[in-house]
Amino acid sequence: MSKAMKFEIYRTSDCCIENPPCEGARLVRAGSAIHSAVYEIEIETLEQLLELMQAVESPIIIMGNYDEPTIEIYDDYRE
């Protein structure tokens, strides 16, 4: 039995995180004037990760470490 990994997830194009970044993402913390909203997604397998990439039709960037992994849906340019 595999254990799902939880990732924070956001879109490059939505810097204020006003909308869910993709299907399956759930709101963990609502946004405020100071902090952005935080969405999370659970991924159990490499196949699910590849399906996510195909579903969002953009490259994804995985950052962070094992304790705080983050997925960025790279759908816009940033420096």
Short mmCIF file of C-alpha atoms in Angstrom, two decimals:
data_model
loop_
_atom_site.label_atom_id
_atom_site.label_comp_id
_atom_site.label_asym_id
_atom_site.label_seq_id
_atom_site.Cartn_x
_atom_site.Cartn_y
_atom_site.Cartn_z
CA MET A 1 0.00 0.00 0.00
CA SER A 2 1.46 3.33 -1.02
CA LYS A 3 1.37 6.44 1.10
CA ALA A 4 0.15 9.64 -0.54
CA MET A 5 2.43 12.66 -0.45
CA LYS A 6 0.85 16.04 0.18
CA PHE A 7 2.08 18.97 -1.89
CA GLU A 8 1.25 22.64 -1.66
CA ILE A 9 0.23 23.61 -5.18
CA TYR A 10 -0.17 26.88 -7.06
CA ARG A 11 -0.10 28.37 -10.57
CA THR A 12 2.57 30.83 -11.67
CA SER A 13 -0.12 32.92 -13.38
CA ASP A 14 -2.23 33.26 -10.21
CA CYS A 15 0.15 35.04 -7.83
CA CYS A 16 -2.69 36.04 -5.48
CA ILE A 17 -3.99 32.47 -5.43
CA GLU A 18 -7.60 33.51 -5.89
CA ASN A 19 -8.71 30.25 -7.55
CA PRO A 20 -7.97 26.56 -7.05
CA PRO A 21 -4.89 25.80 -9.15
CA CYS A 22 -6.27 22.52 -10.53
CA GLU A 23 -8.90 19.87 -10.09
CA GLY A 24 -8.33 17.89 -6.92
CA ALA A 25 -6.63 20.73 -5.03
CA ARG A 26 -8.24 21.53 -1.71
CA LEU A 27 -8.10 24.76 0.23
CA VAL A 28 -5.98 24.37 3.37
CA ARG A 29 -5.86 28.01 4.49
CA ALA A 30 -7.91 30.94 3.21
CA GLY A 31 -6.16 34.04 2.00
CA SER A 32 -6.08 37.37 3.79
CA ALA A 33 -4.66 40.83 3.15
CA ILE A 34 -1.28 39.57 4.38
CA HIS A 35 -1.13 35.93 3.29
CA SER A 36 -2.14 34.11 0.14
CA ALA A 37 -4.46 31.15 0.21
CA VAL A 38 -2.83 27.74 0.38
CA TYR A 39 -4.03 24.78 -1.67
CA GLU A 40 -2.87 21.21 -1.28
CA ILE A 41 -3.04 18.10 -3.44
CA GLU A 42 -2.26 14.47 -2.63
CA ILE A 43 -0.24 12.38 -5.07
CA GLU A 44 0.20 8.64 -4.51
CA THR A 45 2.04 7.50 -7.63
CA LEU A 46 4.26 8.74 -10.42
CA GLU A 47 1.39 7.99 -12.78
CA GLN A 48 -0.85 10.41 -10.87
CA LEU A 49 1.85 13.07 -11.10
CA LEU A 50 2.09 12.57 -14.86
CA GLU A 51 -1.72 12.68 -15.14
CA LEU A 52 -1.69 15.99 -13.26
CA MET A 53 0.86 17.42 -15.66
CA GLN A 54 -1.24 16.31 -18.62
CA ALA A 55 -4.45 17.66 -17.07
CA VAL A 56 -3.04 21.15 -16.40
CA GLU A 57 -1.40 21.23 -19.85
CA SER A 58 1.68 22.97 -18.46
CA PRO A 59 5.06 21.96 -17.10
CA ILE A 60 5.25 21.47 -13.36
CA ILE A 61 8.10 22.35 -11.04
CA ILE A 62 8.55 20.38 -7.82
CA MET A 63 10.38 22.31 -5.10
CA GLY A 64 11.10 22.13 -1.41
CA ASN A 65 12.14 19.18 0.66
CA TYR A 66 10.44 16.01 1.89
CA ASP A 67 8.74 17.87 4.76
CA GLU A 68 7.40 20.76 2.68
CA PRO A 69 7.13 19.77 -1.00
CA THR A 70 5.54 22.26 -3.38
CA ILE A 71 4.28 21.95 -6.95
CA GLU A 72 4.24 25.01 -9.16
CA ILE A 73 2.16 24.79 -12.32
CA TYR A 74 4.42 26.79 -14.62
CA ASP A 75 1.79 28.34 -16.90
CA ASP A 76 3.30 31.83 -17.19
CA TYR A 77 6.72 33.46 -17.30
CA ARG A 78 8.45 34.54 -14.10
CA GLU A 79 11.98 35.57 -13.18
#
